């Protein structure tokens, strides 16, 4: 490579990082997307803070394959904004979603062979918990086990985000707003244990739909 090519490559590399500060962090997650140490991790995240205060985030499988890319307006709790792209471990694009201030506005998905399985646009039929939302909160109330030893009891509202998959199961459960790490873990456990929902329908096809749910601790 001649000197001119080297200089051009350096300029291109530097220009690709314009708009970013030097704040760079690596976070490790277990299989349930809870922070952990590297030795116990299934995923890891590289977080780059931009000059406008937002965060450009790239999640990886432990193999080094990219799992997700996107932008957060805040980190911990994560508030997604803009386009997010998710990948299968084989490198095929899984989902492309658009978020506005943490709310998913559109999504498009593919199977592991790259076949289009979801169309863009608003979900026509929302997912439905068996018996409705009142039954959902009854289920949560009857299955939530308040951990022993928390005295005084922490008070506040845990906000969880989760996805109802095309087969009706809950997935990708994350804590958006925390009250206490022990309570957070119990809330995540209960949401993961929910019976299957009727999935959302769009253009006659089941689609993935994201939900946020508040759980008030009294």
PDB file of C-alpha atoms in Angstrom:
ATOM      1  CA  UNK A   1       0.000   0.000   0.000  1.00  0.00           C
ATOM      2  CA  UNK A   2       1.512   3.376  -0.995  1.00  0.00           C
ATOM      3  CA  UNK A   3       1.629   6.464   1.255  1.00  0.00           C
ATOM      4  CA  UNK A   4      -1.361   8.131  -0.435  1.00  0.00           C
ATOM      5  CA  UNK A   5      -3.504   5.023   0.106  1.00  0.00           C
ATOM      6  CA  UNK A   6      -2.434   4.829   3.759  1.00  0.00           C
ATOM      7  CA  UNK A   7      -3.323   8.489   4.345  1.00  0.00           C
ATOM      8  CA  UNK A   8      -6.688   8.006   2.624  1.00  0.00           C
ATOM      9  CA  UNK A   9      -7.440   4.980   4.805  1.00  0.00           C
ATOM     10  CA  UNK A  10      -6.579   6.931   7.962  1.00  0.00           C
ATOM     11  CA  UNK A  11      -8.804   9.843   6.920  1.00  0.00           C
ATOM     12  CA  UNK A  12     -11.672   7.439   6.189  1.00  0.00           C
ATOM     13  CA  UNK A  13     -11.238   5.750   9.576  1.00  0.00           C
ATOM     14  CA  UNK A  14     -11.183   9.059  11.438  1.00  0.00           C
ATOM     15  CA  UNK A  15     -14.203  10.406   9.579  1.00  0.00           C
ATOM     16  CA  UNK A  16     -16.204   7.302  10.496  1.00  0.00           C
ATOM     17  CA  UNK A  17     -15.817   8.241  14.167  1.00  0.00           C
ATOM     18  CA  UNK A  18     -16.780  11.909  13.858  1.00  0.00           C
ATOM     19  CA  UNK A  19     -19.607  12.751  16.206  1.00  0.00           C
ATOM     20  CA  UNK A  20     -18.461  10.269  18.862  1.00  0.00           C
ATOM     21  CA  UNK A  21     -16.671  10.983  22.119  1.00  0.00           C
ATOM     22  CA  UNK A  22     -13.974   8.747  23.544  1.00  0.00           C
ATOM     23  CA  UNK A  23     -16.269   7.117  26.090  1.00  0.00           C
ATOM     24  CA  UNK A  24     -16.236   3.404  25.287  1.00  0.00           C
ATOM     25  CA  UNK A  25     -17.546   0.644  27.538  1.00  0.00           C
ATOM     26  CA  UNK A  26     -17.935  -3.130  27.301  1.00  0.00           C
ATOM     27  CA  UNK A  27     -20.758  -4.831  29.226  1.00  0.00           C
ATOM     28  CA  UNK A  28     -21.239  -8.590  29.572  1.00  0.00           C
ATOM     29  CA  UNK A  29     -24.654 -10.316  29.768  1.00  0.00           C
ATOM     30  CA  UNK A  30     -25.806 -13.816  30.639  1.00  0.00           C
ATOM     31  CA  UNK A  31     -28.316 -15.830  28.592  1.00  0.00           C
ATOM     32  CA  UNK A  32     -31.184 -13.838  30.179  1.00  0.00           C
ATOM     33  CA  UNK A  33     -29.591 -10.473  29.393  1.00  0.00           C
ATOM     34  CA  UNK A  34     -28.616  -9.755  32.977  1.00  0.00           C
ATOM     35  CA  UNK A  35     -25.255  -8.112  33.558  1.00  0.00           C
ATOM     36  CA  UNK A  36     -22.559 -10.592  34.551  1.00  0.00           C
ATOM     37  CA  UNK A  37     -18.827 -11.183  34.368  1.00  0.00           C
ATOM     38  CA  UNK A  38     -17.068 -12.183  31.167  1.00  0.00           C
ATOM     39  CA  UNK A  39     -16.609 -15.813  32.236  1.00  0.00           C
ATOM     40  CA  UNK A  40     -20.379 -16.312  32.609  1.00  0.00           C
ATOM     41  CA  UNK A  41     -21.493 -14.277  29.616  1.00  0.00           C
ATOM     42  CA  UNK A  42     -23.465 -15.308  26.541  1.00  0.00           C
ATOM     43  CA  UNK A  43     -23.433 -11.838  24.984  1.00  0.00           C
ATOM     44  CA  UNK A  44     -21.414  -8.672  25.277  1.00  0.00           C
ATOM     45  CA  UNK A  45     -22.119  -5.054  24.424  1.00  0.00           C
ATOM     46  CA  UNK A  46     -19.827  -2.313  23.198  1.00  0.00           C
ATOM     47  CA  UNK A  47     -21.215   1.099  24.078  1.00  0.00           C
ATOM     48  CA  UNK A  48     -19.975   4.274  22.407  1.00  0.00           C
ATOM     49  CA  UNK A  49     -21.192   7.646  23.654  1.00  0.00           C
ATOM     50  CA  UNK A  50     -21.876  10.184  20.930  1.00  0.00           C
ATOM     51  CA  UNK A  51     -21.216  13.891  21.222  1.00  0.00           C
ATOM     52  CA  UNK A  52     -24.963  14.580  21.262  1.00  0.00           C
ATOM     53  CA  UNK A  53     -25.275  12.503  24.448  1.00  0.00           C
ATOM     54  CA  UNK A  54     -26.826   9.466  22.774  1.00  0.00           C
ATOM     55  CA  UNK A  55     -25.232   6.017  22.759  1.00  0.00           C
ATOM     56  CA  UNK A  56     -24.396   3.877  19.750  1.00  0.00           C
ATOM     57  CA  UNK A  57     -24.650   0.277  20.894  1.00  0.00           C
ATOM     58  CA  UNK A  58     -23.522  -2.989  19.318  1.00  0.00           C
ATOM     59  CA  UNK A  59     -24.398  -6.305  20.963  1.00  0.00           C
ATOM     60  CA  UNK A  60     -22.427  -9.441  20.113  1.00  0.00           C
ATOM     61  CA  UNK A  61     -22.790 -13.160  20.559  1.00  0.00           C
ATOM     62  CA  UNK A  62     -19.807 -14.675  22.366  1.00  0.00           C
ATOM     63  CA  UNK A  63     -18.691 -15.985  18.989  1.00  0.00           C
ATOM     64  CA  UNK A  64     -18.024 -12.395  17.934  1.00  0.00           C
ATOM     65  CA  UNK A  65     -21.002 -12.290  15.565  1.00  0.00           C
ATOM     66  CA  UNK A  66     -23.036  -9.084  15.798  1.00  0.00           C
ATOM     67  CA  UNK A  67     -26.405  -9.630  17.537  1.00  0.00           C
ATOM     68  CA  UNK A  68     -27.813  -6.076  17.382  1.00  0.00           C
ATOM     69  CA  UNK A  69     -26.976  -2.493  16.450  1.00  0.00           C
ATOM     70  CA  UNK A  70     -28.854   0.678  17.321  1.00  0.00           C
ATOM     71  CA  UNK A  71     -28.938   3.984  19.185  1.00  0.00           C
ATOM     72  CA  UNK A  72     -30.067   4.679  22.759  1.00  0.00           C
ATOM     73  CA  UNK A  73     -31.113   8.086  24.051  1.00  0.00           C
ATOM     74  CA  UNK A  74     -30.286   6.865  27.564  1.00  0.00           C
ATOM     75  CA  UNK A  75     -28.472   3.824  28.900  1.00  0.00           C
ATOM     76  CA  UNK A  76     -29.537   2.048  32.112  1.00  0.00           C
ATOM     77  CA  UNK A  77     -32.417   2.206  31.585  1.00  0.00           C
ATOM     78  CA  UNK A  78     -32.126   1.646  27.849  1.00  0.00           C
ATOM     79  CA  UNK A  79     -34.396   3.859  25.748  1.00  0.00           C
ATOM     80  CA  UNK A  80     -34.217   2.924  22.078  1.00  0.00           C
ATOM     81  CA  UNK A  81     -34.535   5.563  19.377  1.00  0.00           C
ATOM     82  CA  UNK A  82     -34.236   5.126  15.634  1.00  0.00           C
ATOM     83  CA  UNK A  83     -33.460   1.992  13.669  1.00  0.00           C
ATOM     84  CA  UNK A  84     -32.393  -1.255  15.343  1.00  0.00           C
ATOM     85  CA  UNK A  85     -31.162  -4.294  13.438  1.00  0.00           C
ATOM     86  CA  UNK A  86     -31.025  -7.755  15.049  1.00  0.00           C
ATOM     87  CA  UNK A  87     -29.145 -10.749  13.656  1.00  0.00           C
ATOM     88  CA  UNK A  88     -29.247 -14.512  14.005  1.00  0.00           C
ATOM     89  CA  UNK A  89     -26.025 -16.152  15.139  1.00  0.00           C
ATOM     90  CA  UNK A  90     -25.431 -17.283  11.556  1.00  0.00           C
ATOM     91  CA  UNK A  91     -25.228 -13.614  10.514  1.00  0.00           C
ATOM     92  CA  UNK A  92     -28.596 -13.442   8.728  1.00  0.00           C
ATOM     93  CA  UNK A  93     -30.701 -10.385   9.568  1.00  0.00           C
ATOM     94  CA  UNK A  94     -33.461 -11.346  12.021  1.00  0.00           C
ATOM     95  CA  UNK A  95     -35.409  -8.135  12.596  1.00  0.00           C
ATOM     96  CA  UNK A  96     -35.315  -4.476  11.630  1.00  0.00           C
ATOM     97  CA  UNK A  97     -37.324  -2.268  13.970  1.00  0.00           C
ATOM     98  CA  UNK A  98     -37.862   1.465  14.322  1.00  0.00           C
ATOM     99  CA  UNK A  99     -38.303   3.070  17.741  1.00  0.00           C
ATOM    100  CA  UNK A 100     -39.424   6.530  18.821  1.00  0.00           C
ATOM    101  CA  UNK A 101     -38.528   7.349  22.416  1.00  0.00           C
ATOM    102  CA  UNK A 102     -38.544   3.693  23.442  1.00  0.00           C
ATOM    103  CA  UNK A 103     -41.733   2.687  21.612  1.00  0.00           C
ATOM    104  CA  UNK A 104     -41.588   0.357  18.620  1.00  0.00           C
ATOM    105  CA  UNK A 105     -43.380   1.915  15.636  1.00  0.00           C
ATOM    106  CA  UNK A 106     -42.630  -0.638  12.918  1.00  0.00           C
ATOM    107  CA  UNK A 107     -40.859  -3.937  12.484  1.00  0.00           C
ATOM    108  CA  UNK A 108     -39.868  -6.348   9.761  1.00  0.00           C
ATOM    109  CA  UNK A 109     -38.477  -9.840  10.335  1.00  0.00           C
ATOM    110  CA  UNK A 110     -36.895 -12.744   8.492  1.00  0.00           C
ATOM    111  CA  UNK A 111     -36.290 -16.395   9.283  1.00  0.00           C
ATOM    112  CA  UNK A 112     -32.786 -17.869   9.534  1.00  0.00           C
ATOM    113  CA  UNK A 113     -32.750 -18.521   5.789  1.00  0.00           C
ATOM    114  CA  UNK A 114     -33.492 -14.881   5.013  1.00  0.00           C
ATOM    115  CA  UNK A 115     -37.146 -15.429   4.073  1.00  0.00           C
ATOM    116  CA  UNK A 116     -39.407 -12.441   4.733  1.00  0.00           C
ATOM    117  CA  UNK A 117     -41.890 -13.376   7.454  1.00  0.00           C
ATOM    118  CA  UNK A 118     -43.196  -9.992   8.668  1.00  0.00           C
ATOM    119  CA  UNK A 119     -44.303  -6.906   6.771  1.00  0.00           C
ATOM    120  CA  UNK A 120     -43.746  -3.294   7.821  1.00  0.00           C
ATOM    121  CA  UNK A 121     -46.567  -1.298   9.310  1.00  0.00           C
ATOM    122  CA  UNK A 122     -48.871  -1.077  12.291  1.00  0.00           C
ATOM    123  CA  UNK A 123     -49.926  -4.283  14.017  1.00  0.00           C
ATOM    124  CA  UNK A 124     -53.542  -4.897  13.020  1.00  0.00           C
ATOM    125  CA  UNK A 125     -54.464  -7.296  15.827  1.00  0.00           C
ATOM    126  CA  UNK A 126     -52.700  -6.765  19.148  1.00  0.00           C
ATOM    127  CA  UNK A 127     -51.489  -9.761  21.173  1.00  0.00           C
ATOM    128  CA  UNK A 128     -53.971 -10.894  23.806  1.00  0.00           C
ATOM    129  CA  UNK A 129     -53.293 -12.517  27.149  1.00  0.00           C
ATOM    130  CA  UNK A 130     -55.710 -15.395  27.917  1.00  0.00           C
ATOM    131  CA  UNK A 131     -58.709 -13.775  29.589  1.00  0.00           C
ATOM    132  CA  UNK A 132     -57.432 -10.230  29.085  1.00  0.00           C
ATOM    133  CA  UNK A 133     -55.182  -7.812  30.946  1.00  0.00           C
ATOM    134  CA  UNK A 134     -57.035  -8.179  34.241  1.00  0.00           C
ATOM    135  CA  UNK A 135     -56.189 -11.887  34.209  1.00  0.00           C
ATOM    136  CA  UNK A 136     -52.592 -11.001  33.400  1.00  0.00           C
ATOM    137  CA  UNK A 137     -52.238  -8.828  36.488  1.00  0.00           C
ATOM    138  CA  UNK A 138     -53.964 -11.502  38.568  1.00  0.00           C
ATOM    139  CA  UNK A 139     -51.431 -14.029  37.283  1.00  0.00           C
ATOM    140  CA  UNK A 140     -48.527 -11.738  38.135  1.00  0.00           C
ATOM    141  CA  UNK A 141     -49.932 -11.007  41.604  1.00  0.00           C
ATOM    142  CA  UNK A 142     -50.454 -14.677  42.433  1.00  0.00           C
ATOM    143  CA  UNK A 143     -47.071 -15.842  41.112  1.00  0.00           C
ATOM    144  CA  UNK A 144     -44.841 -12.997  42.300  1.00  0.00           C
ATOM    145  CA  UNK A 145     -42.948 -14.223  45.369  1.00  0.00           C
ATOM    146  CA  UNK A 146     -41.726 -11.321  47.488  1.00  0.00           C
ATOM    147  CA  UNK A 147     -38.149 -12.211  48.465  1.00  0.00           C
ATOM    148  CA  UNK A 148     -37.469 -12.698  52.146  1.00  0.00           C
ATOM    149  CA  UNK A 149     -35.038 -10.473  53.974  1.00  0.00           C
ATOM    150  CA  UNK A 150     -35.958  -7.190  52.282  1.00  0.00           C
ATOM    151  CA  UNK A 151     -36.715  -4.979  55.254  1.00  0.00           C
ATOM    152  CA  UNK A 152     -38.037  -2.397  54.858  1.00  0.00           C
ATOM    153  CA  UNK A 153     -39.749  -3.430  51.665  1.00  0.00           C
ATOM    154  CA  UNK A 154     -38.582  -1.362  48.680  1.00  0.00           C
ATOM    155  CA  UNK A 155     -41.384   0.675  47.131  1.00  0.00           C
ATOM    156  CA  UNK A 156     -41.752   1.967  43.609  1.00  0.00           C
ATOM    157  CA  UNK A 157     -42.602   0.806  40.109  1.00  0.00           C
ATOM    158  CA  UNK A 158     -40.629  -1.700  38.081  1.00  0.00           C
ATOM    159  CA  UNK A 159     -41.097  -1.209  34.344  1.00  0.00           C
ATOM    160  CA  UNK A 160     -40.360  -4.231  32.178  1.00  0.00           C
ATOM    161  CA  UNK A 161     -40.205  -4.505  28.420  1.00  0.00           C
ATOM    162  CA  UNK A 162     -40.812  -7.816  26.683  1.00  0.00           C
ATOM    163  CA  UNK A 163     -41.687  -9.191  23.280  1.00  0.00           C
ATOM    164  CA  UNK A 164     -44.636 -11.442  22.476  1.00  0.00           C
ATOM    165  CA  UNK A 165     -43.228 -13.732  19.824  1.00  0.00           C
ATOM    166  CA  UNK A 166     -45.085 -15.093  16.828  1.00  0.00           C
ATOM    167  CA  UNK A 167     -45.843 -18.295  18.735  1.00  0.00           C
ATOM    168  CA  UNK A 168     -47.301 -16.336  21.686  1.00  0.00           C
ATOM    169  CA  UNK A 169     -44.488 -16.840  24.175  1.00  0.00           C
ATOM    170  CA  UNK A 170     -42.834 -13.956  26.021  1.00  0.00           C
ATOM    171  CA  UNK A 171     -39.208 -13.271  25.176  1.00  0.00           C
ATOM    172  CA  UNK A 172     -36.441 -10.675  25.493  1.00  0.00           C
ATOM    173  CA  UNK A 173     -37.618  -9.576  28.953  1.00  0.00           C
ATOM    174  CA  UNK A 174     -35.656  -6.558  30.154  1.00  0.00           C
ATOM    175  CA  UNK A 175     -35.809  -4.128  33.066  1.00  0.00           C
ATOM    176  CA  UNK A 176     -36.476  -0.591  31.825  1.00  0.00           C
ATOM    177  CA  UNK A 177     -36.889   1.015  35.254  1.00  0.00           C
ATOM    178  CA  UNK A 178     -35.552  -0.655  38.404  1.00  0.00           C
ATOM    179  CA  UNK A 179     -36.648  -0.631  42.049  1.00  0.00           C
ATOM    180  CA  UNK A 180     -34.342  -3.280  43.501  1.00  0.00           C
ATOM    181  CA  UNK A 181     -32.196  -5.896  41.756  1.00  0.00           C
ATOM    182  CA  UNK A 182     -33.738  -8.769  43.719  1.00  0.00           C
ATOM    183  CA  UNK A 183     -37.280  -7.586  42.945  1.00  0.00           C
ATOM    184  CA  UNK A 184     -36.284  -6.958  39.325  1.00  0.00           C
ATOM    185  CA  UNK A 185     -35.113 -10.566  38.969  1.00  0.00           C
ATOM    186  CA  UNK A 186     -38.361 -11.911  40.430  1.00  0.00           C
ATOM    187  CA  UNK A 187     -40.429  -9.701  38.109  1.00  0.00           C
ATOM    188  CA  UNK A 188     -38.464 -10.957  35.097  1.00  0.00           C
ATOM    189  CA  UNK A 189     -38.977 -14.559  36.232  1.00  0.00           C
ATOM    190  CA  UNK A 190     -42.757 -14.114  36.472  1.00  0.00           C
ATOM    191  CA  UNK A 191     -43.041 -12.459  33.056  1.00  0.00           C
ATOM    192  CA  UNK A 192     -40.997 -15.259  31.487  1.00  0.00           C
ATOM    193  CA  UNK A 193     -43.275 -17.849  33.109  1.00  0.00           C
ATOM    194  CA  UNK A 194     -46.496 -16.398  31.659  1.00  0.00           C
ATOM    195  CA  UNK A 195     -48.788 -18.669  29.644  1.00  0.00           C
ATOM    196  CA  UNK A 196     -48.662 -18.094  25.918  1.00  0.00           C
ATOM    197  CA  UNK A 197     -50.583 -15.137  24.504  1.00  0.00           C
ATOM    198  CA  UNK A 198     -52.544 -14.998  21.291  1.00  0.00           C
ATOM    199  CA  UNK A 199     -49.921 -13.411  19.018  1.00  0.00           C
ATOM    200  CA  UNK A 200     -50.294 -10.117  17.193  1.00  0.00           C
ATOM    201  CA  UNK A 201     -51.459 -10.369  13.595  1.00  0.00           C
ATOM    202  CA  UNK A 202     -50.462  -8.206  10.654  1.00  0.00           C
ATOM    203  CA  UNK A 203     -51.433  -8.861   7.045  1.00  0.00           C
ATOM    204  CA  UNK A 204     -52.729 -12.235   8.191  1.00  0.00           C
ATOM    205  CA  UNK A 205     -49.372 -13.251   9.670  1.00  0.00           C
ATOM    206  CA  UNK A 206     -48.247 -13.515  13.312  1.00  0.00           C
ATOM    207  CA  UNK A 207     -45.759 -10.784  14.225  1.00  0.00           C
ATOM    208  CA  UNK A 208     -43.471  -9.923  17.129  1.00  0.00           C
ATOM    209  CA  UNK A 209     -44.838  -7.135  19.325  1.00  0.00           C
ATOM    210  CA  UNK A 210     -43.029  -5.316  22.126  1.00  0.00           C
ATOM    211  CA  UNK A 211     -44.782  -4.413  25.369  1.00  0.00           C
ATOM    212  CA  UNK A 212     -43.906  -2.305  28.401  1.00  0.00           C
ATOM    213  CA  UNK A 213     -45.604  -3.210  31.683  1.00  0.00           C
ATOM    214  CA  UNK A 214     -45.424  -1.380  35.046  1.00  0.00           C
ATOM    215  CA  UNK A 215     -45.401  -3.415  38.267  1.00  0.00           C
ATOM    216  CA  UNK A 216     -45.955  -1.363  41.418  1.00  0.00           C
ATOM    217  CA  UNK A 217     -44.244  -2.530  44.597  1.00  0.00           C
ATOM    218  CA  UNK A 218     -46.094  -1.474  47.785  1.00  0.00           C
TER     219      UNK A 218
END
